Amino acid sequence: MNSENHPTEVFKFCPRCGSDKFTTSGPRSKHCPDCSFSYFFNASAAASALIFDDEGRLMLTRRGINPHKGKLDLPGGFVEHDESAEEAIIRELHEELGAEVQDLKFYGTFPNQYEFSGIIVYTLDSTFIIKLKSLDNLHPQDDITGIEFHKLEDIDLNDIPFRSIQNTIKKLRENN
Ligand SMILES: [Zn+2]
């Protein structure tokens, strides 16, 4: 990942007054001395679901959008403004699969970073173990093209582009 794609490098001018003195003031912040505007490039919150079938296999999705179109992912997505991570994963499962959540239990958080449209995007994924009302009649839509169930030990981590999800699967394997 190129350091020139770090947010503090990409955002060269003050977005409030246009000053070219918009200066890096910390590892994820910039400050404008001309108008006193400060901005922090905080990690975006995301939520992902760990859903197992009766044989203990994990549900993975095929990404239908870039970055990493065609690669494996967990169901989930970004948390909207003023939304809880729990609300986000319930909403995403409904949008992506037409699925209804019966039970939800917090599992852990996993940091991630990836490059998209020339800037490094930082996220923090909140992961939940989720029981759906039914695994039948799921309809992949929105930004995924299909769902697959895999035994944890059979998942090829090279098919999973995101470090946060690789680390989630590693932790699940350790705790299995
Ligand atoms: Zn300014």
PDB file of C-alpha atoms and ligand atoms in Angstrom:
ATOM      1  CA  MET A   1       0.000   0.000   0.000  1.00  0.00           C
ATOM      2  CA  ASN A   2       1.480   3.349  -1.049  1.00  0.00           C
ATOM      3  CA  SER A   3       1.951   5.940   1.672  1.00  0.00           C
ATOM      4  CA  GLU A   4       1.032   8.571  -0.939  1.00  0.00           C
ATOM      5  CA  ASN A   5      -2.487   7.107  -0.774  1.00  0.00           C
ATOM      6  CA  HIS A   6      -2.767   7.711   2.952  1.00  0.00           C
ATOM      7  CA  PRO A   7      -5.609  10.177   3.687  1.00  0.00           C
ATOM      8  CA  THR A   8      -3.208  12.769   5.144  1.00  0.00           C
ATOM      9  CA  GLU A   9      -1.417  12.814   1.759  1.00  0.00           C
ATOM     10  CA  VAL A  10      -4.494  12.697  -0.491  1.00  0.00           C
ATOM     11  CA  PHE A  11      -6.272  15.605   1.228  1.00  0.00           C
ATOM     12  CA  LYS A  12      -3.863  18.385   0.301  1.00  0.00           C
ATOM     13  CA  PHE A  13      -6.079  21.466   0.710  1.00  0.00           C
ATOM     14  CA  CYS A  14      -8.290  22.625   3.556  1.00  0.00           C
ATOM     15  CA  PRO A  15     -11.825  21.512   2.622  1.00  0.00           C
ATOM     16  CA  ARG A  16     -13.308  24.539   4.424  1.00  0.00           C
ATOM     17  CA  CYS A  17     -11.248  27.485   3.124  1.00  0.00           C
ATOM     18  CA  GLY A  18      -9.117  25.946   0.352  1.00  0.00           C
ATOM     19  CA  SER A  19      -5.829  26.882   2.024  1.00  0.00           C
ATOM     20  CA  ASP A  20      -2.755  24.962   0.866  1.00  0.00           C
ATOM     21  CA  LYS A  21      -1.434  25.001   4.446  1.00  0.00           C
ATOM     22  CA  PHE A  22      -3.654  22.058   5.499  1.00  0.00           C
ATOM     23  CA  THR A  23      -1.044  20.364   7.673  1.00  0.00           C
ATOM     24  CA  THR A  24      -0.711  16.874   9.112  1.00  0.00           C
ATOM     25  CA  SER A  25      -1.174  17.240  12.883  1.00  0.00           C
ATOM     26  CA  GLY A  26      -1.181  13.572  13.943  1.00  0.00           C
ATOM     27  CA  PRO A  27      -1.184  10.045  12.488  1.00  0.00           C
ATOM     28  CA  ARG A  28      -4.782  10.509  11.277  1.00  0.00           C
ATOM     29  CA  SER A  29      -5.463  14.225  11.512  1.00  0.00           C
ATOM     30  CA  LYS A  30      -4.855  17.465   9.651  1.00  0.00           C
ATOM     31  CA  HIS A  31      -5.240  21.078  10.742  1.00  0.00           C
ATOM     32  CA  CYS A  32      -5.621  24.339   8.823  1.00  0.00           C
ATOM     33  CA  PRO A  33      -3.774  27.304  10.418  1.00  0.00           C
ATOM     34  CA  ASP A  34      -5.685  29.788   8.219  1.00  0.00           C
ATOM     35  CA  CYS A  35      -9.233  28.942   9.425  1.00  0.00           C
ATOM     36  CA  SER A  36      -8.552  26.567  12.385  1.00  0.00           C
ATOM     37  CA  PHE A  37     -10.389  23.680  10.725  1.00  0.00           C
ATOM     38  CA  SER A  38      -9.319  20.260  12.032  1.00  0.00           C
ATOM     39  CA  TYR A  39     -10.211  16.885  10.596  1.00  0.00           C
ATOM     40  CA  PHE A  40      -9.581  13.344  11.842  1.00  0.00           C
ATOM     41  CA  PHE A  41      -9.482  10.479   9.341  1.00  0.00           C
ATOM     42  CA  ASN A  42     -11.027   7.946  11.724  1.00  0.00           C
ATOM     43  CA  ALA A  43     -11.671   4.321  10.792  1.00  0.00           C
ATOM     44  CA  SER A  44     -15.147   3.654   9.423  1.00  0.00           C
ATOM     45  CA  ALA A  45     -17.322   1.266  11.426  1.00  0.00           C
ATOM     46  CA  ALA A  46     -18.425  -1.904   9.661  1.00  0.00           C
ATOM     47  CA  ALA A  47     -20.317  -5.002  10.801  1.00  0.00           C
ATOM     48  CA  SER A  48     -20.019  -8.606   9.663  1.00  0.00           C
ATOM     49  CA  ALA A  49     -21.920 -11.829  10.362  1.00  0.00           C
ATOM     50  CA  LEU A  50     -20.700 -15.287  11.353  1.00  0.00           C
ATOM     51  CA  ILE A  51     -23.484 -17.643  10.314  1.00  0.00           C
ATOM     52  CA  PHE A  52     -23.059 -21.428  10.599  1.00  0.00           C
ATOM     53  CA  ASP A  53     -25.173 -24.199   9.109  1.00  0.00           C
ATOM     54  CA  ASP A  54     -26.141 -27.432  10.934  1.00  0.00           C
ATOM     55  CA  GLU A  55     -22.823 -29.012   9.948  1.00  0.00           C
ATOM     56  CA  GLY A  56     -20.826 -26.138  11.476  1.00  0.00           C
ATOM     57  CA  ARG A  57     -19.830 -24.681   8.137  1.00  0.00           C
ATOM     58  CA  LEU A  58     -19.373 -20.899   7.852  1.00  0.00           C
ATOM     59  CA  MET A  59     -21.376 -18.824   5.392  1.00  0.00           C
ATOM     60  CA  LEU A  60     -19.226 -16.803   2.989  1.00  0.00           C
ATOM     61  CA  THR A  61     -20.420 -14.492   0.246  1.00  0.00           C
ATOM     62  CA  ARG A  62     -19.041 -13.786  -3.223  1.00  0.00           C
ATOM     63  CA  ARG A  63     -18.400 -10.082  -3.731  1.00  0.00           C
ATOM     64  CA  GLY A  64     -20.253  -8.574  -6.669  1.00  0.00           C
ATOM     65  CA  ILE A  65     -18.566  -5.173  -6.445  1.00  0.00           C
ATOM     66  CA  ASN A  66     -15.064  -3.752  -6.302  1.00  0.00           C
ATOM     67  CA  PRO A  67     -12.766  -3.724  -4.480  1.00  0.00           C
ATOM     68  CA  HIS A  68     -12.044  -7.454  -4.892  1.00  0.00           C
ATOM     69  CA  LYS A  69     -15.078  -8.368  -7.002  1.00  0.00           C
ATOM     70  CA  GLY A  70     -15.455 -12.187  -7.202  1.00  0.00           C
ATOM     71  CA  LYS A  71     -13.531 -12.860  -3.964  1.00  0.00           C
ATOM     72  CA  LEU A  72     -14.947 -14.333  -0.748  1.00  0.00           C
ATOM     73  CA  ASP A  73     -16.268 -12.152   2.051  1.00  0.00           C
ATOM     74  CA  LEU A  74     -18.464 -12.311   5.129  1.00  0.00           C
ATOM     75  CA  PRO A  75     -22.012 -10.944   4.918  1.00  0.00           C
ATOM     76  CA  GLY A  76     -22.135  -7.381   6.201  1.00  0.00           C
ATOM     77  CA  GLY A  77     -21.281  -3.814   5.354  1.00  0.00           C
ATOM     78  CA  PHE A  78     -20.712  -0.311   6.650  1.00  0.00           C
ATOM     79  CA  VAL A  79     -22.517   1.119   9.655  1.00  0.00           C
ATOM     80  CA  GLU A  80     -24.615   4.142   8.670  1.00  0.00           C
ATOM     81  CA  HIS A  81     -24.449   7.420  10.588  1.00  0.00           C
ATOM     82  CA  ASP A  82     -26.333   7.216  13.890  1.00  0.00           C
ATOM     83  CA  GLU A  83     -26.849   3.459  13.522  1.00  0.00           C
ATOM     84  CA  SER A  84     -25.635   0.776  15.958  1.00  0.00           C
ATOM     85  CA  ALA A  85     -23.467  -2.084  14.679  1.00  0.00           C
ATOM     86  CA  GLU A  86     -26.280  -4.455  15.702  1.00  0.00           C
ATOM     87  CA  GLU A  87     -28.811  -2.495  13.638  1.00  0.00           C
ATOM     88  CA  ALA A  88     -26.352  -2.400  10.732  1.00  0.00           C
ATOM     89  CA  ILE A  89     -25.810  -6.157  10.560  1.00  0.00           C
ATOM     90  CA  ILE A  90     -29.557  -6.852  10.852  1.00  0.00           C
ATOM     91  CA  ARG A  91     -30.195  -4.355   8.017  1.00  0.00           C
ATOM     92  CA  GLU A  92     -27.354  -5.681   5.831  1.00  0.00           C
ATOM     93  CA  LEU A  93     -28.498  -9.305   6.169  1.00  0.00           C
ATOM     94  CA  HIS A  94     -31.970  -8.259   5.133  1.00  0.00           C
ATOM     95  CA  GLU A  95     -30.686  -6.226   2.164  1.00  0.00           C
ATOM     96  CA  GLU A  96     -28.060  -8.732   0.983  1.00  0.00           C
ATOM     97  CA  LEU A  97     -29.890 -12.016   1.601  1.00  0.00           C
ATOM     98  CA  GLY A  98     -33.488 -11.272   2.489  1.00  0.00           C
ATOM     99  CA  ALA A  99     -32.606 -12.917   5.834  1.00  0.00           C
ATOM    100  CA  GLU A 100     -34.264 -12.396   9.225  1.00  0.00           C
ATOM    101  CA  VAL A 101     -32.062 -12.453  12.336  1.00  0.00           C
ATOM    102  CA  GLN A 102     -33.257 -14.586  15.238  1.00  0.00           C
ATOM    103  CA  ASP A 103     -30.297 -14.250  17.578  1.00  0.00           C
ATOM    104  CA  LEU A 104     -27.149 -12.134  17.662  1.00  0.00           C
ATOM    105  CA  LYS A 105     -24.073 -12.359  19.890  1.00  0.00           C
ATOM    106  CA  PHE A 106     -21.027 -10.076  19.798  1.00  0.00           C
ATOM    107  CA  TYR A 107     -17.828 -11.900  18.803  1.00  0.00           C
ATOM    108  CA  GLY A 108     -15.046  -9.325  18.433  1.00  0.00           C
ATOM    109  CA  THR A 109     -13.620  -6.428  16.444  1.00  0.00           C
ATOM    110  CA  PHE A 110     -11.098  -6.662  13.626  1.00  0.00           C
ATOM    111  CA  PRO A 111      -9.281  -3.725  11.962  1.00  0.00           C
ATOM    112  CA  ASN A 112      -8.963  -3.570   8.205  1.00  0.00           C
ATOM    113  CA  GLN A 113      -7.476  -1.353   5.512  1.00  0.00           C
ATOM    114  CA  TYR A 114      -7.768  -1.418   1.755  1.00  0.00           C
ATOM    115  CA  GLU A 115      -7.137   0.855  -1.194  1.00  0.00           C
ATOM    116  CA  PHE A 116     -10.124   2.177  -3.124  1.00  0.00           C
ATOM    117  CA  SER A 117     -10.147   4.927  -5.757  1.00  0.00           C
ATOM    118  CA  GLY A 118      -6.648   5.984  -4.825  1.00  0.00           C
ATOM    119  CA  ILE A 119      -7.051   6.347  -1.061  1.00  0.00           C
ATOM    120  CA  ILE A 120      -6.465   3.944   1.817  1.00  0.00           C
ATOM    121  CA  VAL A 121      -9.763   3.205   3.573  1.00  0.00           C
ATOM    122  CA  TYR A 122      -9.519   2.201   7.236  1.00  0.00           C
ATOM    123  CA  THR A 123     -12.344   0.248   8.866  1.00  0.00           C
ATOM    124  CA  LEU A 124     -13.085  -1.459  12.142  1.00  0.00           C
ATOM    125  CA  ASP A 125     -15.309  -4.519  11.658  1.00  0.00           C
ATOM    126  CA  SER A 126     -17.591  -5.514  14.547  1.00  0.00           C
ATOM    127  CA  THR A 127     -18.293  -9.215  14.154  1.00  0.00           C
ATOM    128  CA  PHE A 128     -21.383 -11.039  15.428  1.00  0.00           C
ATOM    129  CA  ILE A 129     -22.300 -14.721  15.671  1.00  0.00           C
ATOM    130  CA  ILE A 130     -25.752 -14.777  14.159  1.00  0.00           C
ATOM    131  CA  LYS A 131     -28.559 -17.276  14.043  1.00  0.00           C
ATOM    132  CA  LEU A 132     -31.013 -16.654  11.228  1.00  0.00           C
ATOM    133  CA  LYS A 133     -34.680 -17.617  11.481  1.00  0.00           C
ATOM    134  CA  SER A 134     -34.056 -19.828   8.447  1.00  0.00           C
ATOM    135  CA  LEU A 135     -31.199 -20.678   6.086  1.00  0.00           C
ATOM    136  CA  ASP A 136     -33.716 -21.555   3.364  1.00  0.00           C
ATOM    137  CA  ASN A 137     -34.842 -19.179   0.671  1.00  0.00           C
ATOM    138  CA  LEU A 138     -31.948 -16.768   0.987  1.00  0.00           C
ATOM    139  CA  HIS A 139     -31.751 -14.454  -2.010  1.00  0.00           C
ATOM    140  CA  PRO A 140     -28.300 -12.957  -2.649  1.00  0.00           C
ATOM    141  CA  GLN A 141     -28.708  -9.430  -3.971  1.00  0.00           C
ATOM    142  CA  ASP A 142     -27.346  -5.932  -3.609  1.00  0.00           C
ATOM    143  CA  ASP A 143     -23.546  -6.213  -3.683  1.00  0.00           C
ATOM    144  CA  ILE A 144     -23.070 -10.014  -3.543  1.00  0.00           C
ATOM    145  CA  THR A 145     -23.502 -12.640  -6.262  1.00  0.00           C
ATOM    146  CA  GLY A 146     -23.850 -15.796  -4.160  1.00  0.00           C
ATOM    147  CA  ILE A 147     -23.438 -17.545  -0.803  1.00  0.00           C
ATOM    148  CA  GLU A 148     -21.368 -20.618   0.034  1.00  0.00           C
ATOM    149  CA  PHE A 149     -20.846 -22.669   3.196  1.00  0.00           C
ATOM    150  CA  HIS A 150     -17.289 -23.765   3.975  1.00  0.00           C
ATOM    151  CA  LYS A 151     -15.698 -25.795   6.767  1.00  0.00           C
ATOM    152  CA  LEU A 152     -13.379 -23.443   8.687  1.00  0.00           C
ATOM    153  CA  GLU A 153     -10.335 -25.643   8.018  1.00  0.00           C
ATOM    154  CA  ASP A 154     -11.079 -25.799   4.272  1.00  0.00           C
ATOM    155  CA  ILE A 155     -11.230 -22.043   3.669  1.00  0.00           C
ATOM    156  CA  ASP A 156      -8.331 -20.854   1.502  1.00  0.00           C
ATOM    157  CA  LEU A 157      -7.306 -17.554   3.077  1.00  0.00           C
ATOM    158  CA  ASN A 158      -5.877 -16.499  -0.321  1.00  0.00           C
ATOM    159  CA  ASP A 159      -9.478 -16.288  -1.576  1.00  0.00           C
ATOM    160  CA  ILE A 160     -10.229 -13.757   1.166  1.00  0.00           C
ATOM    161  CA  PRO A 161      -8.837 -10.329   0.324  1.00  0.00           C
ATOM    162  CA  PHE A 162      -9.528  -8.561   3.614  1.00  0.00           C
ATOM    163  CA  ARG A 163      -7.120  -8.956   6.522  1.00  0.00           C
ATOM    164  CA  SER A 164      -9.930  -8.408   9.060  1.00  0.00           C
ATOM    165  CA  ILE A 165     -11.815 -11.439   7.721  1.00  0.00           C
ATOM    166  CA  GLN A 166      -8.690 -13.566   7.465  1.00  0.00           C
ATOM    167  CA  ASN A 167      -8.029 -12.761  11.145  1.00  0.00           C
ATOM    168  CA  THR A 168     -11.651 -13.499  12.079  1.00  0.00           C
ATOM    169  CA  ILE A 169     -11.367 -16.965  10.502  1.00  0.00           C
ATOM    170  CA  LYS A 170      -7.997 -17.577  12.187  1.00  0.00           C
ATOM    171  CA  LYS A 171      -9.547 -16.736  15.567  1.00  0.00           C
ATOM    172  CA  LEU A 172     -12.546 -18.984  14.882  1.00  0.00           C
ATOM    173  CA  ARG A 173     -10.161 -21.845  14.023  1.00  0.00           C
ATOM    174  CA  GLU A 174      -8.215 -21.296  17.277  1.00  0.00           C
ATOM    175  CA  ASN A 175     -11.397 -21.337  19.351  1.00  0.00           C
ATOM    176  CA  ASN A 176     -12.885 -24.339  17.554  1.00  0.00           C
TER     177      ASN A 176
HETATM  178 ZN    ZN B   1      -8.876  26.336   6.252  1.00  0.00          ZN
END
